[in-house]
mmCIF file of C-alpha atoms and ligand atoms in Angstrom:
data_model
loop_
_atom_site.group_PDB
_atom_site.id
_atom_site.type_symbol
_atom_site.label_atom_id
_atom_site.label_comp_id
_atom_site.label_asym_id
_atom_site.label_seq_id
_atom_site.Cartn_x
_atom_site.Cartn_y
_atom_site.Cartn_z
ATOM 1 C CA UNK A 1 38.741 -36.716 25.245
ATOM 2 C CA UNK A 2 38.025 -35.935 29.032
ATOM 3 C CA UNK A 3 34.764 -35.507 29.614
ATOM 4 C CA UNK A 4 34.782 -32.929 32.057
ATOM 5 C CA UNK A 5 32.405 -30.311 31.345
ATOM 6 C CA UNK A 6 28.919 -29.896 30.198
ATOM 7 C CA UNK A 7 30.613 -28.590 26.838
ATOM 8 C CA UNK A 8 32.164 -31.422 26.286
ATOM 9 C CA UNK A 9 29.739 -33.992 27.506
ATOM 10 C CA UNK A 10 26.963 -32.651 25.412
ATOM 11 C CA UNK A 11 29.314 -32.790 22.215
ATOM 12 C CA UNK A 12 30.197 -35.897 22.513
ATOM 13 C CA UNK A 13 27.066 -37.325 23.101
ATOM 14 C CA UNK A 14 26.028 -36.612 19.367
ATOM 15 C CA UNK A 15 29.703 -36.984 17.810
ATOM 16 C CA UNK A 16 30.131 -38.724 14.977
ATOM 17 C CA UNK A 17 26.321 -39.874 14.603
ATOM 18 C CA UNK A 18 25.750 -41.063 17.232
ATOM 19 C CA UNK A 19 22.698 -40.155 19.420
ATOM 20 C CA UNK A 20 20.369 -41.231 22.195
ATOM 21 C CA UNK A 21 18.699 -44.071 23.451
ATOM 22 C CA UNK A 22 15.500 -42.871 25.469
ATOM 23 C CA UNK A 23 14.786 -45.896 28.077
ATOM 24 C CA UNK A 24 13.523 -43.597 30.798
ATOM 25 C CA UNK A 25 9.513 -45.004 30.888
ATOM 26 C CA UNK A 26 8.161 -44.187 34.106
ATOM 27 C CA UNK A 27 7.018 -47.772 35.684
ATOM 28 C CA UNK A 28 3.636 -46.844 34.942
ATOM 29 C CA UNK A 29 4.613 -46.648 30.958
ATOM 30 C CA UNK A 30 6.996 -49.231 30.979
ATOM 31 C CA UNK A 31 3.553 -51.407 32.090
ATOM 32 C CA UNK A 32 1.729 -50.613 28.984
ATOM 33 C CA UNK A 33 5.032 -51.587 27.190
ATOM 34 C CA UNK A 34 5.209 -54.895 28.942
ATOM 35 C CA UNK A 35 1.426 -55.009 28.038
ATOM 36 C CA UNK A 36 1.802 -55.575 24.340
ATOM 37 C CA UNK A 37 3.939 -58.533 25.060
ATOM 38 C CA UNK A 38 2.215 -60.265 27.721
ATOM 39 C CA UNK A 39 5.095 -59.605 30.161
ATOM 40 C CA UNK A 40 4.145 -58.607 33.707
ATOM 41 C CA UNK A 41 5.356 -55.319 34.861
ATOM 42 C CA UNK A 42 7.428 -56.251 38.127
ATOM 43 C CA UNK A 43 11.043 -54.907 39.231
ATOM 44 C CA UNK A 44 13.070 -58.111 37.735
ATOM 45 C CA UNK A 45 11.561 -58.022 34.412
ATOM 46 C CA UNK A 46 12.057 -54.840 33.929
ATOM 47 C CA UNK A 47 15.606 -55.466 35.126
ATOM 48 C CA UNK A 48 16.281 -58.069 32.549
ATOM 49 C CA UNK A 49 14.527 -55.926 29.270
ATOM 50 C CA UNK A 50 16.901 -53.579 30.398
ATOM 51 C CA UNK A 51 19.909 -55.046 30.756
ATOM 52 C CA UNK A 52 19.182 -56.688 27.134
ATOM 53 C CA UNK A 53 18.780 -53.613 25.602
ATOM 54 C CA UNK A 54 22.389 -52.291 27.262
ATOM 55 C CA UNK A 55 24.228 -55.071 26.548
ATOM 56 C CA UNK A 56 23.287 -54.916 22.721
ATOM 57 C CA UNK A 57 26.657 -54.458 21.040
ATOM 58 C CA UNK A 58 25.271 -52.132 18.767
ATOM 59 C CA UNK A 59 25.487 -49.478 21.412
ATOM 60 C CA UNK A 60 29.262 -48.988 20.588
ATOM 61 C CA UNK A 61 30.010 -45.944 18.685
ATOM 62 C CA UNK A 62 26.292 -45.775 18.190
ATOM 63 C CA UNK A 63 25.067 -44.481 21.214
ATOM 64 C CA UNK A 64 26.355 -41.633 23.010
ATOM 65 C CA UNK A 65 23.883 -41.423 26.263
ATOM 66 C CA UNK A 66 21.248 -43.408 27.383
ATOM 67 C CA UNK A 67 18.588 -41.975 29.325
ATOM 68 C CA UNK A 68 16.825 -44.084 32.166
ATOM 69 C CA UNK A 69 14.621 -43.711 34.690
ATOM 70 C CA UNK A 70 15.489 -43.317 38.131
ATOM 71 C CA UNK A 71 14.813 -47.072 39.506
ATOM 72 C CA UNK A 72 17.362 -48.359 36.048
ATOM 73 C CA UNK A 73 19.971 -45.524 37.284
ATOM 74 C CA UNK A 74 20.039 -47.305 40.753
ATOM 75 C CA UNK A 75 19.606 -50.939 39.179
ATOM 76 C CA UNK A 76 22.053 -53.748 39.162
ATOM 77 C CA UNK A 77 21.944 -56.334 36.309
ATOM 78 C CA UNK A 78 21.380 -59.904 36.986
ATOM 79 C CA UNK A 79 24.914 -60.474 38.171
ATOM 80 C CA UNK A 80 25.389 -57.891 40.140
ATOM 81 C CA UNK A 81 26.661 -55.273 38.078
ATOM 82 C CA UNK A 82 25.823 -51.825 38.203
ATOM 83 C CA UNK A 83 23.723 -51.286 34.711
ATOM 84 C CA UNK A 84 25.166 -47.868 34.501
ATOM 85 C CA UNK A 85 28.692 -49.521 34.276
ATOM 86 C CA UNK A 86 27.189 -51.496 31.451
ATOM 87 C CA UNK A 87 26.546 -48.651 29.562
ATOM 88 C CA UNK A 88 29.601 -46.412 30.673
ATOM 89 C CA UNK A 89 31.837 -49.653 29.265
ATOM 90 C CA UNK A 90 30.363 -49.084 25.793
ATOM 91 C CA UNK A 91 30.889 -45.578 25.616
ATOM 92 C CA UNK A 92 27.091 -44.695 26.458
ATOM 93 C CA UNK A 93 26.938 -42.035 29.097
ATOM 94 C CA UNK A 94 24.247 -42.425 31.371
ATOM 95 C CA UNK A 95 21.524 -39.858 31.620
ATOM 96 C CA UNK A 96 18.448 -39.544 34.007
ATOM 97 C CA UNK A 97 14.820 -38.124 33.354
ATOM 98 C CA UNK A 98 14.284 -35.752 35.981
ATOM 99 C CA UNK A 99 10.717 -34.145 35.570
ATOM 100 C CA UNK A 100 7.753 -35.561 37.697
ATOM 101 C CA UNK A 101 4.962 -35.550 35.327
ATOM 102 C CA UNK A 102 2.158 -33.411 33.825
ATOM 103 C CA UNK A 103 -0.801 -31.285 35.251
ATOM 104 C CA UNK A 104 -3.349 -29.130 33.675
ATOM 105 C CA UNK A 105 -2.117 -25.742 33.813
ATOM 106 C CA UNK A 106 -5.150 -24.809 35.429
ATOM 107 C CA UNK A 107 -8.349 -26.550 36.394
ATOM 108 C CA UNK A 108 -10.109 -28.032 33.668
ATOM 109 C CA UNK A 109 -7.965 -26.919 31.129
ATOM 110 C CA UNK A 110 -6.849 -29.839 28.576
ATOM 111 C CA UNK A 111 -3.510 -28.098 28.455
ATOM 112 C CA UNK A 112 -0.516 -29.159 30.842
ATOM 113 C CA UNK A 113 2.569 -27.935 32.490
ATOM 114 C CA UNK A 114 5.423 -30.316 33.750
ATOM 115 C CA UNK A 115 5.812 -30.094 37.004
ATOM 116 C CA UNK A 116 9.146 -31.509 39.117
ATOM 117 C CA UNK A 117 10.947 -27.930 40.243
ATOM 118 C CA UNK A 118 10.082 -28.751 43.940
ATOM 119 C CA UNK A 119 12.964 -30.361 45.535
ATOM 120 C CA UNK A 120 14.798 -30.419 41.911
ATOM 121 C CA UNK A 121 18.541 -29.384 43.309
ATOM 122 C CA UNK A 122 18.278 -31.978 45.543
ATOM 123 C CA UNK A 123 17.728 -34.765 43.179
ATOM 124 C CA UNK A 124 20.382 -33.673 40.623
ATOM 125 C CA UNK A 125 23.396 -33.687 43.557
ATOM 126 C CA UNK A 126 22.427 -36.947 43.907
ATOM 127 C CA UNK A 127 21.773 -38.335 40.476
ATOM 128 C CA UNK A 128 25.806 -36.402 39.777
ATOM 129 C CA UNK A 129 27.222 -38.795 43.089
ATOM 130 C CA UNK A 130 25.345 -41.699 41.350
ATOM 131 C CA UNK A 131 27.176 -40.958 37.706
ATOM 132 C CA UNK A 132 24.599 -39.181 35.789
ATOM 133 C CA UNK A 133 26.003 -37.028 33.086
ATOM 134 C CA UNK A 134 22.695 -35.268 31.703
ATOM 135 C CA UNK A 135 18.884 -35.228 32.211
ATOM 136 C CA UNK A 136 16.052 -34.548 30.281
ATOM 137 C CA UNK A 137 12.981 -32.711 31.031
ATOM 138 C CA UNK A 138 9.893 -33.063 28.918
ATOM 139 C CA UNK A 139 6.972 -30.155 28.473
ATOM 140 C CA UNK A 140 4.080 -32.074 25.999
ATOM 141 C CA UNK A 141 2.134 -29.175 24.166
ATOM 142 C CA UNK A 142 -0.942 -29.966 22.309
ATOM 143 C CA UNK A 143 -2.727 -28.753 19.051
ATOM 144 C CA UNK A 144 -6.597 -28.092 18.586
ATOM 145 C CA UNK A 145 -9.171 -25.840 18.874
ATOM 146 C CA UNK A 146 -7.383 -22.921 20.638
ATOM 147 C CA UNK A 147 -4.373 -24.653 21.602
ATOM 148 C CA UNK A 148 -1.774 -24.226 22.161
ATOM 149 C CA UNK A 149 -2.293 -21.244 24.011
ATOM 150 C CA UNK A 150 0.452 -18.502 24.775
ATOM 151 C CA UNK A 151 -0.043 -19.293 28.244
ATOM 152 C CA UNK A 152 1.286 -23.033 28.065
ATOM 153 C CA UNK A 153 4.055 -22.173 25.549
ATOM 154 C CA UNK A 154 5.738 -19.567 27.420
ATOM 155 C CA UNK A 155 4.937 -21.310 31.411
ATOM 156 C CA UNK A 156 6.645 -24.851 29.890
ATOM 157 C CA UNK A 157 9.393 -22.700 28.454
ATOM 158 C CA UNK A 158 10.326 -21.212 31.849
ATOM 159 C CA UNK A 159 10.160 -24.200 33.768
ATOM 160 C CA UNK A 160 12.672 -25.561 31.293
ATOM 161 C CA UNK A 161 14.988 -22.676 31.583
ATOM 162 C CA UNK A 162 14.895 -23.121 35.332
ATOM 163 C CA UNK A 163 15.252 -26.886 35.259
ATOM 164 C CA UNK A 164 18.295 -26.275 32.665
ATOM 165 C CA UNK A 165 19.933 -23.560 34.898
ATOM 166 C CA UNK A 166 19.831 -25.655 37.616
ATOM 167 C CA UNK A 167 21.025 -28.801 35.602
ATOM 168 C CA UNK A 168 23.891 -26.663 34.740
ATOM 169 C CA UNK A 169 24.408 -25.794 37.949
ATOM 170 C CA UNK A 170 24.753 -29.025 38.750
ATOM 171 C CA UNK A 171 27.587 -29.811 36.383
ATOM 172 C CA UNK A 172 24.821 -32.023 34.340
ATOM 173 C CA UNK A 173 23.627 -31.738 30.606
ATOM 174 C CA UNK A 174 20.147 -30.527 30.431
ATOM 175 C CA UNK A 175 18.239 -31.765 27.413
ATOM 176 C CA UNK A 176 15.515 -29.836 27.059
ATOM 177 C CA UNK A 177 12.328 -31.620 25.557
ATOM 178 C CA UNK A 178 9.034 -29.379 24.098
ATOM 179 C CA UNK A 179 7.203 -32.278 22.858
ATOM 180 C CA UNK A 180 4.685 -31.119 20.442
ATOM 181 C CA UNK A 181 1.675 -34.037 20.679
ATOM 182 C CA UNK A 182 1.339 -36.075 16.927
ATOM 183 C CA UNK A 183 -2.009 -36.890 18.334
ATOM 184 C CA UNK A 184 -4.935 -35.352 16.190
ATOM 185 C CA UNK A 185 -6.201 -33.898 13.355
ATOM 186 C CA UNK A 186 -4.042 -30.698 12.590
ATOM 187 C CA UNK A 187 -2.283 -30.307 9.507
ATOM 188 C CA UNK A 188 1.555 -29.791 8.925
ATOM 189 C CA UNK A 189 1.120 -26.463 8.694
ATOM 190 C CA UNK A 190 -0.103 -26.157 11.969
ATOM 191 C CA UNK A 191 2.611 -28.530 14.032
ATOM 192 C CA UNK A 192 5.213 -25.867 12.071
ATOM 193 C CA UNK A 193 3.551 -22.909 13.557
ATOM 194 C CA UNK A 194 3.216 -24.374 17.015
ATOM 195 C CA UNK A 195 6.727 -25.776 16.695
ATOM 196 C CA UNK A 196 8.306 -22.185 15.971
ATOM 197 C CA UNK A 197 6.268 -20.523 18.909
ATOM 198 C CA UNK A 198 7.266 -23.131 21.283
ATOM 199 C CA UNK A 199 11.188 -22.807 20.233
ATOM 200 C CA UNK A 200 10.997 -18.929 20.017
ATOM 201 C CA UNK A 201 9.482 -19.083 23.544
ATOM 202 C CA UNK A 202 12.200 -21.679 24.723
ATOM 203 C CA UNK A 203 15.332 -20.221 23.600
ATOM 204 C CA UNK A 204 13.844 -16.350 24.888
ATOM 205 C CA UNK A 205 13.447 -18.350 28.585
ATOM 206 C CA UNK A 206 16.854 -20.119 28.167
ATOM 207 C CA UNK A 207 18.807 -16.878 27.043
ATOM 208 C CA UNK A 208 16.576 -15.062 29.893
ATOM 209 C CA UNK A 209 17.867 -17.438 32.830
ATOM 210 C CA UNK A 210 21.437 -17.094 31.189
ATOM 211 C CA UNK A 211 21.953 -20.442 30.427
ATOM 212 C CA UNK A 212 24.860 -21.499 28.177
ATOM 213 C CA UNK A 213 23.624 -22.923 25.219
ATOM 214 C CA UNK A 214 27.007 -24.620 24.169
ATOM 215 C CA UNK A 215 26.264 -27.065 27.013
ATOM 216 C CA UNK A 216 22.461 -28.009 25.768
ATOM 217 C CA UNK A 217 20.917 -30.245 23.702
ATOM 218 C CA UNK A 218 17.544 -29.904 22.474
ATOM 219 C CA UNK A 219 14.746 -32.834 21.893
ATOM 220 C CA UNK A 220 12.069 -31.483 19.619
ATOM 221 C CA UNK A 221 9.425 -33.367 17.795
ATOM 222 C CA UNK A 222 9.798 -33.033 13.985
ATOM 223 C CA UNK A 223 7.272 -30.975 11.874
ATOM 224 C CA UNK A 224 4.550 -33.588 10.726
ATOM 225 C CA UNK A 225 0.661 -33.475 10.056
ATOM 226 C CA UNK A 226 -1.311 -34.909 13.358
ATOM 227 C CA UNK A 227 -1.701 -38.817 13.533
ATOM 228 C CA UNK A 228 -5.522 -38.826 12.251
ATOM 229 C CA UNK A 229 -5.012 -35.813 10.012
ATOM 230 C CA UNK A 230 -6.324 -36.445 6.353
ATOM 231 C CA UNK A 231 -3.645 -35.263 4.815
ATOM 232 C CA UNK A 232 -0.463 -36.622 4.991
ATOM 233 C CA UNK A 233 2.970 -35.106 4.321
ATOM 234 C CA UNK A 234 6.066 -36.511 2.080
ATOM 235 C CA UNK A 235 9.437 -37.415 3.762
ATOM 236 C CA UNK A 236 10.403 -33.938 1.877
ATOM 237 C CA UNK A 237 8.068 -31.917 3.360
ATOM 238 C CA UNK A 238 8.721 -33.216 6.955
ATOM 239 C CA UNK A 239 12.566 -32.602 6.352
ATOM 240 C CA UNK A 240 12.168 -29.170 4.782
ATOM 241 C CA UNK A 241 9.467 -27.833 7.417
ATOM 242 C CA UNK A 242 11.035 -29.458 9.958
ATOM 243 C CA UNK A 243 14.649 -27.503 9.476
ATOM 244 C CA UNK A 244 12.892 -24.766 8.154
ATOM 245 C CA UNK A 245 11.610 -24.150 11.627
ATOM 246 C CA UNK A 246 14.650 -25.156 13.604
ATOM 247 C CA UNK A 247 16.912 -23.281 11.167
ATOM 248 C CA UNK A 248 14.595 -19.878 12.088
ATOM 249 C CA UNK A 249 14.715 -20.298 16.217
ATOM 250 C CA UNK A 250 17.703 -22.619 17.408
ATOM 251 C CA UNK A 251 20.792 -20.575 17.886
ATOM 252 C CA UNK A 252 23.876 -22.425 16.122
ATOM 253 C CA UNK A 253 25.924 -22.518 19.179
ATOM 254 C CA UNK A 254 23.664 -25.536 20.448
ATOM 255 C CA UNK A 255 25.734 -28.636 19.918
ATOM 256 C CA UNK A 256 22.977 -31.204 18.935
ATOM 257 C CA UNK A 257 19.653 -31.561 17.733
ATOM 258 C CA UNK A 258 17.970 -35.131 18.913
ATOM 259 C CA UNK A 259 14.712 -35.814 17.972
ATOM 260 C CA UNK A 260 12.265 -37.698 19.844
ATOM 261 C CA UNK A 261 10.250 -40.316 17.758
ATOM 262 C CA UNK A 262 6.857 -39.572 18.783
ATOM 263 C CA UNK A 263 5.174 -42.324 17.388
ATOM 264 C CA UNK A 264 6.518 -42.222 13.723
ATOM 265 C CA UNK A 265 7.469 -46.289 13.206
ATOM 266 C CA UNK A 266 11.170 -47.160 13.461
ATOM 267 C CA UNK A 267 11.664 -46.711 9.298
ATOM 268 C CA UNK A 268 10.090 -43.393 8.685
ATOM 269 C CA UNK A 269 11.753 -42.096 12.328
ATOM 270 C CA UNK A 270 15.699 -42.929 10.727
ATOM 271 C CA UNK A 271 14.174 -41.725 7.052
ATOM 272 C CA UNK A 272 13.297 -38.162 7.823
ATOM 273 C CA UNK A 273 16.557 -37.720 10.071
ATOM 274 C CA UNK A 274 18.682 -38.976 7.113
ATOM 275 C CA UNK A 275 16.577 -36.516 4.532
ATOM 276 C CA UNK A 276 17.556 -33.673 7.058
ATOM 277 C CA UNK A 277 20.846 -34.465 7.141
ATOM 278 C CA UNK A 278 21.072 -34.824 3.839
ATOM 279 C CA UNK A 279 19.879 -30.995 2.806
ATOM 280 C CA UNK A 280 22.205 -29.987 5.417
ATOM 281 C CA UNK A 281 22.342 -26.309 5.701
ATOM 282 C CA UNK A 282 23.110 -26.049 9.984
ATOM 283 C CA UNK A 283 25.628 -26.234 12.294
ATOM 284 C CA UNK A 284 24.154 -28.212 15.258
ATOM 285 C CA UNK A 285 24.533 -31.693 15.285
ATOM 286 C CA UNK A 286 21.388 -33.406 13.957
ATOM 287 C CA UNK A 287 20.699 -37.204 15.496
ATOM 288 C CA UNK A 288 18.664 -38.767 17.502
ATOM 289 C CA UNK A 289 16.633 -39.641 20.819
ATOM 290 C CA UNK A 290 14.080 -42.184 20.506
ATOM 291 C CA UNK A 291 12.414 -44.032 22.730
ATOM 292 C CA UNK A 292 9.937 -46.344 20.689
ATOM 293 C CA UNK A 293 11.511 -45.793 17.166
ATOM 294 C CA UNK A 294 14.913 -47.731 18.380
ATOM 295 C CA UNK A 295 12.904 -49.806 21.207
ATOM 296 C CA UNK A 296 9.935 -51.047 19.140
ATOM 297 C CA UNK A 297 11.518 -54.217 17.652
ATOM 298 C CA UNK A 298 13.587 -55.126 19.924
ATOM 299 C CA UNK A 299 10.890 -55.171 22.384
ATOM 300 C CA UNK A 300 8.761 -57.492 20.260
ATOM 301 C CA UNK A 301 11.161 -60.293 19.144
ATOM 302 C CA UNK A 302 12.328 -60.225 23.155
ATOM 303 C CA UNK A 303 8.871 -60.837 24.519
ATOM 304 C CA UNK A 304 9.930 -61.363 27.926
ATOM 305 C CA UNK A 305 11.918 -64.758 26.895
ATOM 306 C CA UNK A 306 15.770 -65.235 27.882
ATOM 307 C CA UNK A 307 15.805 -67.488 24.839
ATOM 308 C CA UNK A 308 15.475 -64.174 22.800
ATOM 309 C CA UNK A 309 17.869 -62.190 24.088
ATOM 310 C CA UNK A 310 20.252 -62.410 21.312
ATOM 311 C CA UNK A 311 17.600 -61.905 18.289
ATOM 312 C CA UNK A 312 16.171 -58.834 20.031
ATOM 313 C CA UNK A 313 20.125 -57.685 20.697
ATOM 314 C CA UNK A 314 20.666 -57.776 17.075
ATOM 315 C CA UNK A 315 17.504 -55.946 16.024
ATOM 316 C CA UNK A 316 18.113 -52.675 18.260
ATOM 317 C CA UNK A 317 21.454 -52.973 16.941
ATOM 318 C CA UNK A 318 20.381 -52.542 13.510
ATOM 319 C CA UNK A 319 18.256 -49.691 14.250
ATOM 320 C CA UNK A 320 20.988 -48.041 16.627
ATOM 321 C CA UNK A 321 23.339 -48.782 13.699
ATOM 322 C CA UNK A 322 20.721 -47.269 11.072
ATOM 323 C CA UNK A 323 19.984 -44.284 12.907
ATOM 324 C CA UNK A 324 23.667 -43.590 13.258
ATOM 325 C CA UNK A 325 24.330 -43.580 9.232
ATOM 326 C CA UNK A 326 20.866 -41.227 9.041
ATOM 327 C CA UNK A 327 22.493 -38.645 11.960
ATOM 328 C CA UNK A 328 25.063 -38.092 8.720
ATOM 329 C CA UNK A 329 23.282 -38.625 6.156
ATOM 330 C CA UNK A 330 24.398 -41.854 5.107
ATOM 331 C CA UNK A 331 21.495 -44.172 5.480
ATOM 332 C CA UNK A 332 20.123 -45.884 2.402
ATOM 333 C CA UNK A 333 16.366 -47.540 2.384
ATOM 334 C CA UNK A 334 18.138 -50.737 0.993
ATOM 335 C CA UNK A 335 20.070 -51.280 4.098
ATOM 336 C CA UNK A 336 16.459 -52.284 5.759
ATOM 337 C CA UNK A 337 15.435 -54.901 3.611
ATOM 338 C CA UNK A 338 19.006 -56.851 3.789
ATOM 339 C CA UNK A 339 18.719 -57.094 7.825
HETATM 340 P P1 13P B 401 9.673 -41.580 21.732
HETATM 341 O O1 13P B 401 10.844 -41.580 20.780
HETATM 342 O O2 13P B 401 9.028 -42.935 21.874
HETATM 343 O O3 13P B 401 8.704 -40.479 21.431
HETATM 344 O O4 13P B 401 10.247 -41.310 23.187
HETATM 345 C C1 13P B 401 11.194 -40.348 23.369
HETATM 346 C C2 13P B 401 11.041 -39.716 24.675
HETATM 347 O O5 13P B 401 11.941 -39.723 25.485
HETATM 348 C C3 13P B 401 9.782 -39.009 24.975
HETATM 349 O O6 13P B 401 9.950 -38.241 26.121
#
């Protein structure tokens, strides 16, 4: 298949299970990363984690996009090569994070708004002459006393509609992120009523700005109780609540569904996608996107040694490979305890 239009590109990211490797940390990010593993945060190691991760031959048929930051889209592995061929070579498109960050959406206020609109168009002509094929914008919304408020729902939605139009524009793949937060106390049933505002209020701003949804994909959090809530939810309820509320806002002519993994480990991030896919019930695509739920591992047994390379290759193959079987509902717990 050619890949020449957004239609086409966005399909086949999330064809035949495959999904999304998120490697786009912002230096700053990638630092408290690097933290955990004693490795210092300077341009050649981040160089070399990279190139690890994209030479992992687990990518192949796994992974349909990866998406990077903008010093990895400009990067050249240790000998010489362009990192984005890397990826290209194993069939993993290479995608760019374009947004520049959060403020409060006004002073004081605990809520944010992404900012990144100035000088956008710019950027994205020449992210296309570099070889990007889709970007990702990411609005975080929180829950707790108050929040989220109309006001950030519906002023994140429209900057993602613009950011998407002009994506579009652009002849790139906008993946459009509203990141509900995990942190906090709230229950389920709250991250399923904020989740169902924020996608009502998304697809009203994308349908507003006339942007064609056939050439989207969308990165939502899935429907779970807050990280210190007291109660916790079964992998049932996060499936059902979870497709309940995509199932009630998200138009079936969007190609794919790919979850972010929000700090859910790397297990429970491929067992809830698998129990989704599993009830079934939708026509979008349902994979994956995650950043520390394929990472996590890999990161670990790597540690910043060249010694390692192969044993932390392996492990985000496994999880690439996992993820892949729970994007069709395939994936079996036992499969984890015989890596
Ligand atoms: P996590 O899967 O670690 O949440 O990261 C995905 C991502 O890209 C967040 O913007």
């Amino acid at each position: 298949m050619t890949l020449d239009n957004i239609e086409k590109i966005a399909s086949y990211i999330v064809s035949e299970g495959k999904g999304i490797l998120a490697a786009d940390e912002s230096n700053p990010t990638c630092g408290k990363r690097f933290d955990t593993i004693g490795v210092e945060n300077i341009e050649s190691n981040r160089r070399d984690y990279r190139e690890m991760l994209f030479r992992s031959s687990g990518l192949k048929g796994n992974i349909g996009g990866v998406i990077l930051f903008d010093e990895t889209l400009r990067q050249n592995a240790k000998d010489g090569t362009p990192l984005i061929d890397i990826m290209n070579a194993e069939g993993a498109l290479p995608g760019i994070k374009v947004d520049k960050g959060l403020v409060p959406i006004q002073d004081g206020s605990e809520e944010v708004i992404t900012k990144g609109l100035d000088g956008l168009d710019e950027r994205l002509k020449e992210y296309t002459a570099i070889g990007a094929k889709f970007t990702k914008w990411r609005a975080v919304i929180k829950i707790g006393d108050g929040m989220p408020t109309d006001k950030c729902i519906d002023g994140n939605a429209d900057a993602l509609a613009e950011y998407a139009k002009l994506a579009q524009n652009n002849g790139l793949v906008p993946i459009v992120e509203p990141e509900i937060l995990m942190d906090g106390h709230h229950t389920i049933e709250q991250s399923f009523d904020a989740s169902s505002r924020a996608l009502a209020s998304l697809f009203n701003s994308l349908k507003n700005k006339d942007v064609n949804l056939k050439g989207v994909l969308l990165k939502p959090s899935m429907v779970t109780p807050g990280s210190d809530a007291t109660t916790k939810a079964s992998v049932d309820d996060v499936a059902n609540m979870t497709l309940k509320s995509l199932k009630e806002n998200v138009p079936a002519e969007v190609p794919g569904i790919t979850f972010l993994s929000g700090g859910q480990t790397e297990v429970e991030a491929t067992e809830h996608l698998d129990a989704m896919n599993k009830i079934g019930g939708f026509e979008w695509k349902l994979s994956f996107s995650y950043g520390r739920a394929l990472q996590a591992g890999a990161l670990k047994a790597w540690s910043g040694d060249a010694e390692n390379v192969f044993i932390a290759q392996d492990i985000l193959s496994h999880r690439a490979k996992m993820n892949n079987l729970a994007a069709q509902g395939k994936w079996d717990k036992g499969l984890e305890e015989d890596f």
